[in-house]
Amino acid sequence: MPKILDGTAIAAAIKQEVAQEVRALALQGIRPGLAAVLVGNVAASEIYVRSKVQTCADLGLFSELITPPETVTTGEMLKLVADLNARDDIDGILIQLPLPGQVDTKALLDAVSPDKDVDGFHPVNAGRLQAGRPALAPCTPAGVIEILTRSNIPISGAHAVVVGRSDIVGKPVAMMLLHHNATVTICHSKTRDLGALTREADLLVAAIGRPGFITPEMIKPGATIIDVGINRITTGEDFELYFAGNAKRAAALAKRGSTLVGDVHPKAYEIAGAYTPVPGGVGPLTIAMLMANTVRAARMRRGL
Ligand code: NAP
């Protein structure tokens, strides 16, 4: 039976450590603070941001939710970011994506001070990560590394195959695995004979954004699968493709009208040595690492 890598439990342990650190900083009169900027009213973004703000409260961090209207301009957003960069009570700035079309997302992300860039999206932090310097690293990739190391899955010497090369997940996770001495192959939509490469993987990271894309015949038996994908299934037809005969999932679909599937087909997990489930795998780590990054930013900014 493959081992299930329980992201919820690992995230809980990290959050407990963060809360402890927040208490220790409080003794020095420091309270790490996160500003979360949520533009407009995209329902999914609202759920994500509210849970980030709630987690700040749970762990003792200061947080402020800023909600500019859907019609906000790039200039107004740049001014907002400049103000947050200058505030001493704010250690981390999070700009929830996607932004409305009229806002220049790149200009805005580049305007966030690298020292407060708790999402790790600024080119300066991407460069620091690549150069192996202390950096605020992107949360989801950092969470992947936490899952592997805390589950005692060897990275050094392993052949890690990363499917996906986004700036947010694929590229940084590949770089982090390299820093942990894996031999890394990065695949993308133009990769030829993807299956031949994924079958070589001791560690397979799927960050593609396509439901159940990695199928059982693409997996090396015993491999570790890290499934970053989060895809929502709503139709009975899709349900049959991924979860036929799964009563628990059928109940979830009936109750909520949807259920989640990763980028890896659930049947492929059965061949693995270990895998992260969806939900409950990589997902919970993202918020935990955001909290850890905010505390790290607070310490770094004060030279601690
Ligand atoms: P993205 O920016 O859309 O990137 C997807 C990557 O997959 C691209 O590099 C693309 O290649 C590659 N790809 C697409 N089709 C492919 C194919 N047929 N064969 C091989 N590679 C293919 O997505 P992302 O932001 O990295 O997110 C990936 C997934 O992770 C999504 O499901 C997202 O919801 C999930 N996610 C989860 C979390 C979390 O907290 N757990 C956080 C972030 C993202 P090209 O570069 O050639 O186009």
Coordinates of C-alpha atoms and ligand atoms in Angstrom, one line a residue:
M1 CA 0.0 0.0 0.0
P2 CA 1.4 3.4 -0.9
K3 CA 2.0 5.8 2.0
I4 CA -0.3 8.9 2.1
L5 CA 1.7 12.1 2.7
D6 CA -0.7 13.9 5.0
G7 CA -0.3 17.6 4.1
T8 CA -2.9 18.7 6.6
A9 CA -0.9 17.2 9.5
I10 CA 2.4 18.6 8.2
A11 CA 0.8 22.1 7.8
A12 CA -0.6 21.9 11.3
A13 CA 2.9 21.2 12.7
I14 CA 4.4 24.1 10.8
K15 CA 1.6 26.4 12.0
Q16 CA 2.3 25.4 15.5
E17 CA 6.0 26.2 15.1
V18 CA 5.1 29.6 13.6
A19 CA 2.8 30.4 16.5
Q20 CA 5.6 29.5 18.9
E21 CA 8.0 31.9 17.0
V22 CA 5.3 34.6 17.0
R23 CA 5.1 34.3 20.8
A24 CA 8.9 34.5 21.1
L25 CA 9.0 37.6 18.9
A26 CA 6.2 39.2 21.1
L27 CA 8.6 39.1 24.0
Q28 CA 10.8 41.4 22.0
G29 CA 7.9 43.7 21.2
I30 CA 7.6 42.5 17.6
R31 CA 4.4 41.4 16.0
P32 CA 4.8 40.2 12.3
G33 CA 2.1 41.7 10.1
L34 CA 0.6 40.7 6.8
A35 CA -1.3 43.0 4.4
A36 CA -3.6 41.0 2.1
V37 CA -4.8 42.9 -1.0
L38 CA -8.0 41.5 -2.6
V39 CA -9.3 43.3 -5.6
G40 CA -12.9 43.0 -6.7
N41 CA -15.1 40.1 -5.9
V42 CA -13.8 36.8 -7.4
A43 CA -15.4 34.2 -5.1
A44 CA -12.5 31.8 -5.1
S45 CA -10.0 34.5 -4.4
E46 CA -12.2 35.8 -1.5
I47 CA -12.2 32.3 0.1
Y48 CA -8.4 32.0 -0.2
V49 CA -7.7 35.5 1.2
R50 CA -10.1 35.2 4.1
S51 CA -8.6 31.9 5.2
K52 CA -5.1 33.5 5.0
V53 CA -6.3 36.4 7.2
Q54 CA -8.0 34.0 9.6
T55 CA -4.8 31.9 9.9
C56 CA -2.9 35.0 10.8
A57 CA -5.4 35.6 13.6
D58 CA -5.1 32.0 14.8
L59 CA -1.3 32.2 14.9
G60 CA -1.1 35.6 16.6
L61 CA 0.1 37.6 13.5
F62 CA -1.3 41.0 12.7
S63 CA -3.2 41.2 9.5
E64 CA -5.0 43.8 7.4
L65 CA -7.3 43.0 4.6
I66 CA -7.4 45.7 1.9
T67 CA -10.2 45.5 -0.7
P68 CA -9.8 48.0 -3.6
P69 CA -12.8 48.0 -6.1
E70 CA -12.8 46.0 -9.3
T71 CA -12.3 49.3 -11.2
V72 CA -9.0 50.1 -9.5
T73 CA -6.2 51.5 -11.8
T74 CA -2.6 50.4 -12.0
G75 CA -1.6 53.8 -10.6
E76 CA -3.8 53.5 -7.6
M77 CA -2.5 50.0 -6.9
L78 CA 1.1 51.2 -7.2
K79 CA 0.4 53.9 -4.7
L80 CA -1.2 51.4 -2.3
V81 CA 1.8 49.1 -2.6
A82 CA 4.2 52.0 -2.0
D83 CA 2.3 52.9 1.2
L84 CA 2.5 49.3 2.4
N85 CA 6.2 49.1 1.6
A86 CA 6.8 52.1 3.8
R87 CA 4.7 50.9 6.8
D88 CA 6.7 49.5 9.7
D89 CA 3.8 47.3 11.0
I90 CA 3.6 45.4 7.7
D91 CA 6.2 42.7 7.1
G92 CA 4.5 40.8 4.3
I93 CA 2.4 42.0 1.3
L94 CA 0.2 39.6 -0.5
I95 CA -1.6 40.6 -3.7
Q96 CA -4.2 38.0 -4.5
L97 CA -4.1 37.0 -8.2
P98 CA -5.7 37.2 -10.7
L99 CA -6.1 41.0 -10.9
P100 CA -8.6 42.6 -13.3
G101 CA -7.4 43.1 -16.9
Q102 CA -6.7 46.9 -16.6
V103 CA -4.1 46.4 -13.8
D104 CA -0.5 45.7 -14.9
T105 CA 0.1 42.6 -12.8
K106 CA 3.8 42.4 -13.5
A107 CA 4.5 46.1 -12.7
L108 CA 2.6 45.6 -9.5
L109 CA 4.4 42.5 -8.3
D110 CA 7.7 44.2 -9.2
A111 CA 6.7 47.1 -7.0
V112 CA 6.4 45.0 -3.9
S113 CA 9.6 45.4 -1.8
P114 CA 11.5 42.2 -2.1
D115 CA 11.9 42.2 1.7
K116 CA 8.1 42.1 2.1
D117 CA 7.4 39.7 -0.9
V118 CA 6.0 36.8 1.2
D119 CA 4.7 35.1 -2.0
G120 CA 8.3 35.0 -3.3
F121 CA 7.2 36.2 -6.8
H122 CA 9.6 39.2 -7.1
P123 CA 12.4 38.7 -9.6
V124 CA 14.9 39.6 -6.9
N125 CA 13.7 36.7 -4.8
A126 CA 13.6 34.4 -7.8
G127 CA 17.2 35.4 -8.4
R128 CA 18.2 34.9 -4.8
L129 CA 16.6 31.5 -4.8
Q130 CA 18.5 30.5 -8.0
A131 CA 21.7 31.8 -6.5
G132 CA 21.2 29.8 -3.3
R133 CA 21.0 33.0 -1.2
P134 CA 18.6 33.6 1.7
A135 CA 15.3 34.5 0.0
L136 CA 11.6 34.6 0.5
A137 CA 10.7 31.6 -1.5
P138 CA 7.3 30.9 -3.2
C139 CA 5.0 29.1 -0.7
T140 CA 3.7 26.1 -2.7
P141 CA 7.1 24.9 -3.8
A142 CA 8.5 25.5 -0.3
G143 CA 5.6 23.4 1.0
V144 CA 6.5 20.6 -1.4
I145 CA 10.0 20.5 0.1
E146 CA 8.6 20.5 3.6
I147 CA 6.4 17.5 2.8
L148 CA 9.3 15.6 1.4
T149 CA 11.8 16.4 4.2
R150 CA 9.4 16.0 7.1
S151 CA 8.3 12.6 5.6
N152 CA 11.9 11.5 5.4
I153 CA 11.7 11.0 1.6
P154 CA 15.2 11.1 0.3
I155 CA 15.8 13.9 -2.2
S156 CA 19.6 13.8 -2.6
G157 CA 20.6 11.7 -5.5
A158 CA 16.9 11.0 -6.6
H159 CA 15.8 11.7 -10.1
A160 CA 13.1 14.3 -9.7
V161 CA 10.9 15.0 -12.7
V162 CA 8.8 18.2 -12.5
V163 CA 5.9 18.5 -15.0
G164 CA 5.2 22.2 -15.4
R165 CA 7.5 25.2 -15.6
S166 CA 5.4 28.1 -14.2
D167 CA 7.2 30.8 -12.2
I168 CA 4.9 30.1 -9.3
V169 CA 5.3 26.3 -9.0
G170 CA 7.3 24.4 -11.6
K171 CA 10.5 26.5 -11.9
P172 CA 11.0 27.3 -8.2
V173 CA 10.3 23.7 -7.1
A174 CA 12.8 22.4 -9.6
M175 CA 15.4 24.8 -8.3
M176 CA 14.7 23.8 -4.7
L177 CA 15.0 20.1 -5.5
L178 CA 18.3 20.9 -7.3
H179 CA 19.5 22.7 -4.2
H180 CA 18.6 19.5 -2.2
N181 CA 20.8 17.5 -4.6
A182 CA 18.2 15.8 -6.8
T183 CA 18.9 15.3 -10.4
V184 CA 16.1 17.3 -12.0
T185 CA 14.3 17.1 -15.3
I186 CA 11.7 19.8 -16.1
C187 CA 8.9 19.0 -18.5
H188 CA 6.3 21.2 -20.2
S189 CA 3.8 21.2 -23.0
K190 CA 6.4 20.9 -25.7
T191 CA 8.2 18.0 -24.1
R192 CA 8.4 14.9 -26.4
D193 CA 7.5 11.5 -25.0
L194 CA 6.6 12.8 -21.5
G195 CA 5.7 9.3 -20.3
A196 CA 9.2 8.0 -21.0
L197 CA 10.6 10.8 -18.7
T198 CA 8.0 10.5 -15.9
R199 CA 8.6 6.7 -15.8
E200 CA 12.2 7.5 -14.8
A201 CA 11.1 9.6 -11.9
D202 CA 11.9 8.6 -8.3
L203 CA 10.1 11.8 -7.3
L204 CA 7.4 13.1 -9.6
V205 CA 6.0 16.6 -9.1
A206 CA 2.9 17.3 -11.2
A207 CA 2.0 21.0 -11.6
I208 CA 0.1 21.1 -14.8
G209 CA -3.4 22.3 -14.2
R210 CA -5.1 19.4 -16.0
P211 CA -7.3 16.9 -14.2
G212 CA -5.9 13.4 -13.9
F213 CA -3.3 14.1 -16.6
I214 CA -0.6 11.7 -15.3
T215 CA -1.9 8.2 -15.8
P216 CA -0.7 4.9 -14.2
E217 CA 1.5 3.9 -17.1
M218 CA 3.5 7.1 -16.6
I219 CA 4.6 6.2 -13.1
K220 CA 7.6 4.2 -12.0
P221 CA 6.4 1.6 -9.4
G222 CA 7.3 2.8 -5.9
A223 CA 7.9 6.4 -6.9
T224 CA 6.9 9.4 -4.7
I225 CA 4.2 11.5 -6.3
I226 CA 3.7 15.1 -5.3
D227 CA 0.4 16.2 -6.9
V228 CA 0.2 20.0 -6.9
G229 CA -2.8 20.2 -9.1
I230 CA -6.2 21.4 -7.9
N231 CA -9.0 20.8 -10.4
R232 CA -12.7 20.9 -9.6
I233 CA -14.9 18.1 -10.9
T234 CA -18.6 18.9 -11.2
T235 CA -20.1 16.5 -13.8
G236 CA -21.1 12.9 -13.4
E237 CA -19.2 12.1 -16.6
D238 CA -15.9 13.5 -15.2
F239 CA -16.6 11.8 -11.9
E240 CA -16.8 8.4 -13.6
L241 CA -13.4 9.1 -15.3
Y242 CA -11.6 9.6 -12.0
F243 CA -13.7 8.3 -9.1
A244 CA -15.9 5.5 -10.5
G245 CA -17.0 3.3 -7.5
N246 CA -15.7 5.7 -4.9
A247 CA -18.6 6.1 -2.5
K248 CA -16.9 8.8 -0.3
R249 CA -16.2 11.0 -3.3
A250 CA -19.7 10.4 -4.7
A251 CA -21.1 11.6 -1.3
A252 CA -18.8 14.7 -1.5
L253 CA -20.0 15.5 -5.1
A254 CA -23.7 15.0 -4.0
K255 CA -23.3 17.2 -1.0
R256 CA -21.2 20.1 -2.5
G257 CA -21.9 19.8 -6.2
S258 CA -18.1 19.4 -6.8
T259 CA -15.1 17.5 -5.7
L260 CA -11.4 18.0 -6.3
V261 CA -9.0 15.9 -8.4
G262 CA -5.2 16.5 -8.8
D263 CA -3.1 16.5 -12.0
V264 CA -2.4 12.8 -11.3
H265 CA -5.1 10.2 -12.0
P266 CA -6.1 8.6 -8.7
K267 CA -5.4 5.2 -10.1
A268 CA -1.8 6.2 -10.6
Y269 CA -1.4 6.8 -6.8
E270 CA -1.9 3.0 -6.3
I271 CA 1.4 2.3 -8.0
A272 CA 3.4 4.9 -6.0
G273 CA 5.5 4.3 -2.9
A274 CA 4.0 7.5 -1.4
Y275 CA 1.8 10.3 -2.6
T276 CA 0.1 13.5 -1.6
P277 CA -3.7 13.3 -1.9
V278 CA -5.9 16.0 -3.4
P279 CA -7.4 17.5 -1.3
G280 CA -5.2 17.3 1.8
G281 CA -1.8 17.1 0.3
V282 CA 0.1 20.1 -1.0
G283 CA -2.8 22.6 -0.7
P284 CA -2.7 23.1 3.1
L285 CA 1.0 23.7 3.0
T286 CA 0.6 26.9 0.9
I287 CA -1.0 28.9 3.7
A288 CA 1.3 27.4 6.4
M289 CA 4.4 28.5 4.3
L290 CA 2.9 32.0 3.8
M291 CA 2.7 32.4 7.6
A292 CA 6.3 31.1 7.9
N293 CA 7.4 33.5 5.3
T294 CA 5.8 36.5 7.0
V295 CA 7.6 35.6 10.3
R296 CA 10.8 35.1 8.3
A297 CA 10.3 38.5 6.6
A298 CA 9.7 40.2 10.0
R299 CA 13.0 38.7 11.3
M300 CA 15.0 39.4 8.2
R301 CA 13.9 43.0 8.0
R302 CA 15.0 43.6 11.6
G303 CA 18.3 41.8 11.0
L304 CA 17.4 39.0 13.4
Ligands
NAP1 P1 0.3 27.1 -15.1 O1 1.0 28.4 -14.8 O2 -0.9 27.0 -16.0 O3 1.4 26.1 -15.7 C1 1.1 24.9 -16.1 C2 2.4 24.2 -16.6 O4 2.0 22.9 -17.1 C3 3.0 24.9 -17.8 O5 4.4 25.0 -17.6 C4 2.6 24.1 -19.0 O6 3.6 24.0 -20.0 C5 2.5 22.7 -18.4 N1 1.7 21.9 -19.2 C6 0.4 22.2 -19.7 N2 -0.1 21.2 -20.4 C7 0.9 20.2 -20.5 C8 1.1 19.0 -21.2 N3 0.1 18.5 -22.0 N4 2.2 18.3 -21.0 C9 3.2 18.8 -20.2 N5 3.1 20.0 -19.6 C10 2.0 20.7 -19.7 O7 -0.1 26.4 -13.7 P2 0.5 26.6 -12.2 O8 0.1 27.9 -11.7 O9 1.9 26.1 -12.2 O10 -0.4 25.5 -11.5 C11 -0.4 24.2 -11.8 C12 -1.4 23.4 -11.0 O11 -1.1 23.5 -9.6 C13 -2.8 23.9 -11.1 O12 -3.7 22.8 -11.0 C14 -3.0 24.8 -9.9 O13 -4.4 24.9 -9.5 C15 -2.2 24.1 -8.9 N6 -1.7 24.9 -7.8 C16 -1.9 24.5 -6.6 C17 -1.4 25.2 -5.5 C18 -1.6 24.7 -4.1 O14 -1.7 25.5 -3.2 N7 -1.6 23.4 -4.0 C19 -0.8 26.5 -5.7 C20 -0.6 26.9 -7.1 C21 -1.1 26.1 -8.1 P3 4.0 25.3 -20.9 O15 4.9 26.2 -20.0 O16 4.8 24.7 -22.1 O17 2.7 26.0 -21.3

